[in-house]
Amino acid sequence: MFSTCIRASARYSLLTRPTSLYARSTTPLISGSSVACAAPVQRSLHVSAPAFKKGGNRKQAAKEEAAPVEEDEFGGGGKKGKKKGFSAADLTPASQSKVSPEAKGEVDKASKKMISTVEWYRKEMSLLTNRALGRVTPAILDSVRVHLPDSDVPLKLNEVATVGVKEGTVLVVTAFDEHNLKAIEKGIYSAEIPHCVPQRADGRTIRIPMPKPTLEDRASYVKSASKECEETKVKIRGINTAGLKSLTKMGFEKRSPEFVEMQTLSDTNVGEVDKIFQKIKKDLGS
């Protein structure tokens, strides 16, 4: 009877005190043959909050464990969201999915065109950088086209003459046939190469002195490079637009792996053009 009274008092204290609990121990009063429980004496028992919550809210915890867990929109557990049943394939980014064989040819064709456009810009900017830094090379005249009277197709300069460098600052053009010298001279003028003024040395030779560029010239070259940069990016985006239209006609949707791949190609090549231009600015000190 005595021990039962102690246990009952302690259990009552644990269940009724949320943070700082007190166990009630009793001191028995023995009177004759009867045993009585005296007024309880408080002893401090410190029970952690988690332990109390677990013990004092067993019914609530059982309800929470039994309640079904809804999946969120990403397929994980959560209280919000109603979408269920996502698989690993649903969570795979479209950019990592394989392009279908039907669209691979169209994507590859667009990729080749974009890469070709970037390489053209890279070559043009290499020539521009050489001119801006005062480097004289035969490549400066690569854009020259010569129209001969007996040919319907314009010819490259190296098809009708040789090009060399003398003293590091003078281009020397020697015609294979002296009768073509006038057409060659006209072609050089038509190319509109900055500071490129041909001068006849004899019946077969043209000299082109290339002056050292000034700071104003360099700024002009950077401006020209910026303009060509924007034009090149427009060309790449045009290739991308044409490719996306072709994919649409083939029945592919905007968020399909094929569309993502085409757009990724465009973004990558546009970024490469920007890198080339930024390098030019750095090289020219702009």
mmCIF file of C-alpha atoms in Angstrom:
data_model
loop_
_atom_site.group_PDB
_atom_site.id
_atom_site.type_symbol
_atom_site.label_atom_id
_atom_site.label_comp_id
_atom_site.label_asym_id
_atom_site.label_seq_id
_atom_site.Cartn_x
_atom_site.Cartn_y
_atom_site.Cartn_z
ATOM 1 C CA MET A 1 0.000 0.000 0.000
ATOM 2 C CA PHE A 2 2.849 2.360 0.837
ATOM 3 C CA SER A 3 4.786 1.748 -2.409
ATOM 4 C CA THR A 4 1.592 1.985 -4.463
ATOM 5 C CA CYS A 5 0.883 5.419 -3.073
ATOM 6 C CA ILE A 6 4.393 6.637 -3.992
ATOM 7 C CA ARG A 7 4.131 5.417 -7.578
ATOM 8 C CA ALA A 8 0.689 6.936 -8.071
ATOM 9 C CA SER A 9 1.833 10.320 -6.766
ATOM 10 C CA ALA A 10 4.925 10.380 -9.012
ATOM 11 C CA ARG A 11 2.905 9.419 -12.123
ATOM 12 C CA TYR A 12 0.405 12.187 -11.452
ATOM 13 C CA SER A 13 3.208 14.779 -11.200
ATOM 14 C CA LEU A 14 4.831 13.703 -14.500
ATOM 15 C CA LEU A 15 1.578 13.947 -16.409
ATOM 16 C CA THR A 16 0.580 17.354 -15.087
ATOM 17 C CA ARG A 17 3.865 19.356 -15.297
ATOM 18 C CA PRO A 18 5.004 20.334 -18.878
ATOM 19 C CA THR A 19 8.479 21.784 -18.330
ATOM 20 C CA SER A 20 9.636 21.566 -14.717
ATOM 21 C CA LEU A 21 8.064 18.533 -13.115
ATOM 22 C CA TYR A 22 7.885 17.532 -9.564
ATOM 23 C CA ALA A 23 7.597 14.013 -8.220
ATOM 24 C CA ARG A 24 5.615 13.739 -5.119
ATOM 25 C CA SER A 25 7.129 11.379 -2.574
ATOM 26 C CA THR A 26 5.314 10.709 0.615
ATOM 27 C CA THR A 27 6.319 9.998 4.150
ATOM 28 C CA PRO A 28 4.189 7.306 5.689
ATOM 29 C CA LEU A 29 2.488 7.930 8.947
ATOM 30 C CA ILE A 30 2.080 4.736 10.819
ATOM 31 C CA SER A 31 -0.689 4.831 13.376
ATOM 32 C CA GLY A 32 -1.409 1.557 14.932
ATOM 33 C CA SER A 33 -2.111 -1.014 12.254
ATOM 34 C CA SER A 34 -3.151 1.502 9.575
ATOM 35 C CA VAL A 35 -0.862 3.154 7.012
ATOM 36 C CA ALA A 36 -1.714 6.658 5.816
ATOM 37 C CA CYS A 37 -0.135 8.975 3.255
ATOM 38 C CA ALA A 38 0.990 12.314 4.611
ATOM 39 C CA ALA A 39 1.133 15.551 2.650
ATOM 40 C CA PRO A 40 3.399 15.076 -0.346
ATOM 41 C CA VAL A 41 6.916 16.538 -0.387
ATOM 42 C CA GLN A 42 7.998 18.074 -3.728
ATOM 43 C CA ARG A 43 11.226 16.889 -5.318
ATOM 44 C CA SER A 44 12.371 18.495 -8.570
ATOM 45 C CA LEU A 45 12.730 16.138 -11.528
ATOM 46 C CA HIS A 46 13.990 17.727 -14.707
ATOM 47 C CA VAL A 47 12.559 16.062 -17.783
ATOM 48 C CA SER A 48 13.548 17.332 -21.222
ATOM 49 C CA ALA A 49 10.877 18.855 -23.443
ATOM 50 C CA PRO A 50 11.166 16.206 -26.174
ATOM 51 C CA ALA A 51 10.746 13.420 -23.650
ATOM 52 C CA PHE A 52 7.661 15.038 -22.207
ATOM 53 C CA LYS A 53 6.194 15.708 -25.637
ATOM 54 C CA LYS A 54 6.703 12.120 -26.623
ATOM 55 C CA GLY A 55 5.189 10.846 -23.454
ATOM 56 C CA GLY A 56 2.431 13.410 -23.085
ATOM 57 C CA ASN A 57 1.232 13.442 -26.693
ATOM 58 C CA ARG A 58 1.263 9.817 -27.673
ATOM 59 C CA LYS A 59 -2.162 9.977 -29.256
ATOM 60 C CA GLN A 60 -1.232 13.006 -31.396
ATOM 61 C CA ALA A 61 2.059 11.372 -32.473
ATOM 62 C CA ALA A 62 0.205 8.219 -33.432
ATOM 63 C CA LYS A 63 -2.203 10.241 -35.584
ATOM 64 C CA GLU A 64 0.694 11.996 -37.372
ATOM 65 C CA GLU A 65 2.449 8.696 -38.059
ATOM 66 C CA ALA A 66 -0.722 7.142 -39.404
ATOM 67 C CA ALA A 67 -1.600 10.116 -41.646
ATOM 68 C CA PRO A 68 -0.673 9.602 -45.328
ATOM 69 C CA VAL A 69 2.228 11.759 -46.594
ATOM 70 C CA GLU A 70 1.487 13.692 -49.740
ATOM 71 C CA GLU A 71 4.183 14.116 -52.358
ATOM 72 C CA ASP A 72 5.172 17.587 -53.431
ATOM 73 C CA GLU A 73 5.590 18.655 -57.028
ATOM 74 C CA PHE A 74 9.158 17.363 -57.095
ATOM 75 C CA GLY A 75 8.186 13.876 -55.980
ATOM 76 C CA GLY A 76 9.312 14.260 -52.336
ATOM 77 C CA GLY A 77 7.342 14.236 -49.111
ATOM 78 C CA GLY A 78 5.626 17.430 -48.045
ATOM 79 C CA LYS A 79 2.352 18.894 -46.863
ATOM 80 C CA LYS A 80 1.843 20.913 -50.025
ATOM 81 C CA GLY A 81 1.360 19.744 -53.563
ATOM 82 C CA LYS A 82 -0.945 17.128 -55.008
ATOM 83 C CA LYS A 83 1.205 15.607 -57.786
ATOM 84 C CA LYS A 84 2.193 12.010 -57.206
ATOM 85 C CA GLY A 85 3.870 9.171 -59.028
ATOM 86 C CA PHE A 86 6.966 10.926 -60.492
ATOM 87 C CA SER A 87 9.624 8.603 -61.821
ATOM 88 C CA ALA A 88 13.356 9.185 -62.270
ATOM 89 C CA ALA A 89 12.786 9.812 -65.964
ATOM 90 C CA ASP A 90 10.441 12.656 -65.132
ATOM 91 C CA LEU A 91 13.185 14.367 -63.141
ATOM 92 C CA THR A 92 15.855 14.060 -65.884
ATOM 93 C CA PRO A 93 16.666 17.451 -67.456
ATOM 94 C CA ALA A 94 15.691 17.689 -71.095
ATOM 95 C CA SER A 95 19.206 18.820 -71.965
ATOM 96 C CA GLN A 96 20.521 15.425 -70.796
ATOM 97 C CA SER A 97 18.029 13.438 -72.828
ATOM 98 C CA LYS A 98 19.021 12.003 -76.178
ATOM 99 C CA VAL A 99 17.931 13.694 -79.369
ATOM 100 C CA SER A 100 15.696 11.476 -81.475
ATOM 101 C CA PRO A 101 17.142 10.084 -84.729
ATOM 102 C CA GLU A 102 14.506 11.992 -86.735
ATOM 103 C CA ALA A 103 15.804 15.341 -85.469
ATOM 104 C CA LYS A 104 19.512 14.525 -85.253
ATOM 105 C CA GLY A 105 20.142 15.443 -88.885
ATOM 106 C CA GLU A 106 18.516 18.857 -88.465
ATOM 107 C CA VAL A 107 20.403 19.557 -85.244
ATOM 108 C CA ASP A 108 23.732 18.508 -86.757
ATOM 109 C CA LYS A 109 23.159 20.683 -89.817
ATOM 110 C CA ALA A 110 22.449 23.724 -87.676
ATOM 111 C CA SER A 111 25.491 22.962 -85.520
ATOM 112 C CA LYS A 112 27.809 22.906 -88.544
ATOM 113 C CA LYS A 113 26.462 26.227 -89.789
ATOM 114 C CA MET A 114 26.903 27.865 -86.389
ATOM 115 C CA ILE A 115 30.442 26.569 -85.971
ATOM 116 C CA SER A 116 31.331 27.725 -89.488
ATOM 117 C CA THR A 117 30.008 31.200 -88.674
ATOM 118 C CA VAL A 118 32.061 31.371 -85.471
ATOM 119 C CA GLU A 119 35.229 30.270 -87.264
ATOM 120 C CA TRP A 120 34.705 32.916 -89.945
ATOM 121 C CA TYR A 121 34.421 35.582 -87.262
ATOM 122 C CA ARG A 122 37.514 34.221 -85.493
ATOM 123 C CA LYS A 123 39.565 34.452 -88.692
ATOM 124 C CA GLU A 124 38.345 37.966 -89.498
ATOM 125 C CA MET A 125 39.138 39.162 -86.010
ATOM 126 C CA SER A 126 42.621 37.647 -86.184
ATOM 127 C CA LEU A 127 43.326 39.715 -89.291
ATOM 128 C CA LEU A 128 41.843 42.799 -87.675
ATOM 129 C CA THR A 129 44.010 42.338 -84.588
ATOM 130 C CA ASN A 130 47.139 42.050 -86.719
ATOM 131 C CA ARG A 131 46.305 45.279 -88.519
ATOM 132 C CA ALA A 132 45.478 47.071 -85.266
ATOM 133 C CA LEU A 133 48.807 46.026 -83.740
ATOM 134 C CA GLY A 134 50.778 46.955 -86.856
ATOM 135 C CA ARG A 135 51.598 43.393 -87.909
ATOM 136 C CA VAL A 136 51.927 43.279 -91.683
ATOM 137 C CA THR A 137 51.157 39.874 -93.237
ATOM 138 C CA PRO A 138 49.938 38.725 -96.680
ATOM 139 C CA ALA A 139 46.665 37.708 -95.006
ATOM 140 C CA ILE A 140 45.722 41.391 -94.894
ATOM 141 C CA LEU A 141 44.786 41.093 -98.583
ATOM 142 C CA ASP A 142 42.749 37.877 -98.229
ATOM 143 C CA SER A 143 39.510 39.778 -98.813
ATOM 144 C CA VAL A 144 40.634 41.118 -102.205
ATOM 145 C CA ARG A 145 38.737 39.766 -105.234
ATOM 146 C CA VAL A 146 39.892 40.325 -108.786
ATOM 147 C CA HIS A 147 37.467 40.547 -111.705
ATOM 148 C CA LEU A 148 39.179 39.605 -114.971
ATOM 149 C CA PRO A 149 37.602 40.451 -118.342
ATOM 150 C CA ASP A 150 37.630 36.808 -119.494
ATOM 151 C CA SER A 151 36.175 35.396 -116.232
ATOM 152 C CA ASP A 152 32.635 35.606 -114.920
ATOM 153 C CA VAL A 153 33.678 34.522 -111.447
ATOM 154 C CA PRO A 154 35.805 36.826 -109.234
ATOM 155 C CA LEU A 155 39.171 35.303 -108.331
ATOM 156 C CA LYS A 156 41.151 35.431 -105.117
ATOM 157 C CA LEU A 157 44.271 37.563 -105.226
ATOM 158 C CA ASN A 158 46.593 34.597 -104.719
ATOM 159 C CA GLU A 159 45.135 33.045 -107.888
ATOM 160 C CA VAL A 160 46.462 35.845 -110.106
ATOM 161 C CA ALA A 161 49.473 37.156 -108.137
ATOM 162 C CA THR A 162 51.900 36.523 -105.276
ATOM 163 C CA VAL A 163 51.893 38.561 -102.093
ATOM 164 C CA GLY A 164 54.944 39.177 -99.930
ATOM 165 C CA VAL A 165 56.198 41.483 -97.163
ATOM 166 C CA LYS A 166 59.237 43.720 -97.481
ATOM 167 C CA GLU A 167 60.983 45.470 -94.602
ATOM 168 C CA GLY A 168 58.143 44.385 -92.301
ATOM 169 C CA THR A 169 55.880 47.257 -93.302
ATOM 170 C CA VAL A 170 55.336 47.012 -97.081
ATOM 171 C CA LEU A 171 53.151 44.530 -98.953
ATOM 172 C CA VAL A 172 54.458 43.587 -102.391
ATOM 173 C CA VAL A 173 52.004 42.210 -104.975
ATOM 174 C CA THR A 174 53.472 40.678 -108.139
ATOM 175 C CA ALA A 175 51.042 39.752 -110.931
ATOM 176 C CA PHE A 176 51.453 36.520 -112.871
ATOM 177 C CA ASP A 177 50.367 38.372 -116.009
ATOM 178 C CA GLU A 178 51.154 42.068 -116.431
ATOM 179 C CA HIS A 179 47.862 42.510 -118.329
ATOM 180 C CA ASN A 180 45.983 41.771 -115.105
ATOM 181 C CA LEU A 181 47.757 44.443 -113.057
ATOM 182 C CA LYS A 182 45.018 47.026 -113.541
ATOM 183 C CA ALA A 183 42.307 44.564 -112.479
ATOM 184 C CA ILE A 184 44.391 43.642 -109.422
ATOM 185 C CA GLU A 185 44.799 47.286 -108.462
ATOM 186 C CA LYS A 186 41.064 47.860 -108.824
ATOM 187 C CA GLY A 187 40.335 44.821 -106.669
ATOM 188 C CA ILE A 188 42.576 46.152 -103.883
ATOM 189 C CA TYR A 189 40.761 49.472 -103.886
ATOM 190 C CA SER A 190 37.360 47.730 -103.905
ATOM 191 C CA ALA A 191 38.262 45.706 -100.786
ATOM 192 C CA GLU A 192 38.356 48.980 -98.803
ATOM 193 C CA ILE A 193 41.072 47.821 -96.436
ATOM 194 C CA PRO A 194 41.952 50.643 -94.003
ATOM 195 C CA HIS A 195 45.166 52.524 -94.862
ATOM 196 C CA CYS A 196 45.754 50.206 -97.829
ATOM 197 C CA VAL A 197 46.771 52.392 -100.803
ATOM 198 C CA PRO A 198 48.350 50.491 -103.739
ATOM 199 C CA GLN A 199 51.270 52.049 -105.581
ATOM 200 C CA ARG A 200 52.603 50.730 -108.896
ATOM 201 C CA ALA A 201 56.290 49.934 -108.805
ATOM 202 C CA ASP A 202 56.610 48.586 -112.365
ATOM 203 C CA GLY A 203 54.542 46.803 -115.003
ATOM 204 C CA ARG A 204 53.928 43.738 -112.792
ATOM 205 C CA THR A 205 54.433 44.921 -109.213
ATOM 206 C CA ILE A 206 52.335 46.870 -106.720
ATOM 207 C CA ARG A 207 53.707 48.154 -103.408
ATOM 208 C CA ILE A 208 51.402 48.857 -100.464
ATOM 209 C CA PRO A 209 53.030 50.668 -97.510
ATOM 210 C CA MET A 210 51.198 49.900 -94.249
ATOM 211 C CA PRO A 211 51.551 52.717 -91.685
ATOM 212 C CA LYS A 212 51.759 52.002 -87.990
ATOM 213 C CA PRO A 213 48.267 52.344 -86.463
ATOM 214 C CA THR A 214 47.577 55.140 -83.991
ATOM 215 C CA LEU A 215 45.469 55.001 -80.829
ATOM 216 C CA GLU A 216 42.545 56.400 -82.815
ATOM 217 C CA ASP A 217 43.023 53.618 -85.354
ATOM 218 C CA ARG A 218 42.897 50.992 -82.619
ATOM 219 C CA ALA A 219 39.681 52.449 -81.248
ATOM 220 C CA SER A 220 38.252 52.317 -84.756
ATOM 221 C CA TYR A 221 39.269 48.657 -85.100
ATOM 222 C CA VAL A 222 37.578 47.800 -81.793
ATOM 223 C CA LYS A 223 34.419 49.537 -82.957
ATOM 224 C CA SER A 224 34.503 47.553 -86.189
ATOM 225 C CA ALA A 225 35.034 44.312 -84.245
ATOM 226 C CA SER A 226 32.052 45.114 -82.023
ATOM 227 C CA LYS A 227 29.842 45.694 -85.044
ATOM 228 C CA GLU A 228 30.887 42.423 -86.659
ATOM 229 C CA CYS A 229 30.384 40.658 -83.317
ATOM 230 C CA GLU A 230 26.732 41.697 -83.193
ATOM 231 C CA GLU A 231 26.202 40.805 -86.844
ATOM 232 C CA THR A 232 27.728 37.364 -86.293
ATOM 233 C CA LYS A 233 25.483 36.698 -83.302
ATOM 234 C CA VAL A 234 22.466 37.705 -85.371
ATOM 235 C CA LYS A 235 23.503 35.146 -88.002
ATOM 236 C CA ILE A 236 23.799 32.408 -85.376
ATOM 237 C CA ARG A 237 20.386 33.234 -83.910
ATOM 238 C CA GLY A 238 18.944 33.177 -87.405
ATOM 239 C CA ILE A 239 20.304 29.657 -87.907
ATOM 240 C CA ASN A 240 18.777 28.678 -84.569
ATOM 241 C CA THR A 241 15.369 30.129 -85.514
ATOM 242 C CA ALA A 242 15.356 28.275 -88.824
ATOM 243 C CA GLY A 243 16.283 25.042 -87.051
ATOM 244 C CA LEU A 244 13.526 25.429 -84.459
ATOM 245 C CA LYS A 245 10.979 26.036 -87.213
ATOM 246 C CA SER A 246 12.076 22.828 -88.906
ATOM 247 C CA LEU A 247 11.714 20.910 -85.651
ATOM 248 C CA THR A 248 8.218 22.351 -85.183
ATOM 249 C CA LYS A 249 7.218 21.134 -88.621
ATOM 250 C CA MET A 250 8.529 17.695 -87.675
ATOM 251 C CA GLY A 251 6.142 17.671 -84.694
ATOM 252 C CA PHE A 252 8.520 18.388 -81.807
ATOM 253 C CA GLU A 253 7.349 20.558 -78.916
ATOM 254 C CA LYS A 254 9.102 23.597 -77.461
ATOM 255 C CA ARG A 255 10.291 21.820 -74.308
ATOM 256 C CA SER A 256 11.416 18.656 -76.040
ATOM 257 C CA PRO A 257 15.068 17.527 -75.849
ATOM 258 C CA GLU A 258 15.439 18.461 -79.517
ATOM 259 C CA PHE A 259 14.417 22.073 -78.886
ATOM 260 C CA VAL A 260 16.666 22.279 -75.820
ATOM 261 C CA GLU A 261 19.624 20.914 -77.770
ATOM 262 C CA MET A 262 19.128 23.405 -80.600
ATOM 263 C CA GLN A 263 18.886 26.324 -78.171
ATOM 264 C CA THR A 264 21.943 25.102 -76.280
ATOM 265 C CA LEU A 265 23.966 25.075 -79.509
ATOM 266 C CA SER A 266 22.903 28.648 -80.227
ATOM 267 C CA ASP A 267 23.765 29.889 -76.726
ATOM 268 C CA THR A 268 27.149 28.132 -76.786
ATOM 269 C CA ASN A 269 28.207 29.590 -80.133
ATOM 270 C CA VAL A 270 26.962 33.083 -79.258
ATOM 271 C CA GLY A 271 29.013 32.858 -76.071
ATOM 272 C CA GLU A 272 32.075 31.856 -78.108
ATOM 273 C CA VAL A 273 31.687 34.936 -80.303
ATOM 274 C CA ASP A 274 31.528 37.120 -77.200
ATOM 275 C CA LYS A 275 34.739 35.510 -75.892
ATOM 276 C CA ILE A 276 36.545 36.283 -79.155
ATOM 277 C CA PHE A 277 35.467 39.902 -79.001
ATOM 278 C CA GLN A 278 36.483 40.272 -75.353
ATOM 279 C CA LYS A 279 39.942 38.914 -76.217
ATOM 280 C CA ILE A 280 40.283 41.509 -78.987
ATOM 281 C CA LYS A 281 39.429 44.304 -76.564
ATOM 282 C CA LYS A 282 42.014 42.989 -74.130
ATOM 283 C CA ASP A 283 44.706 42.639 -76.814
ATOM 284 C CA LEU A 284 44.103 46.140 -78.114
ATOM 285 C CA GLY A 285 44.003 47.655 -74.643
ATOM 286 C CA SER A 286 40.444 48.889 -74.969
#
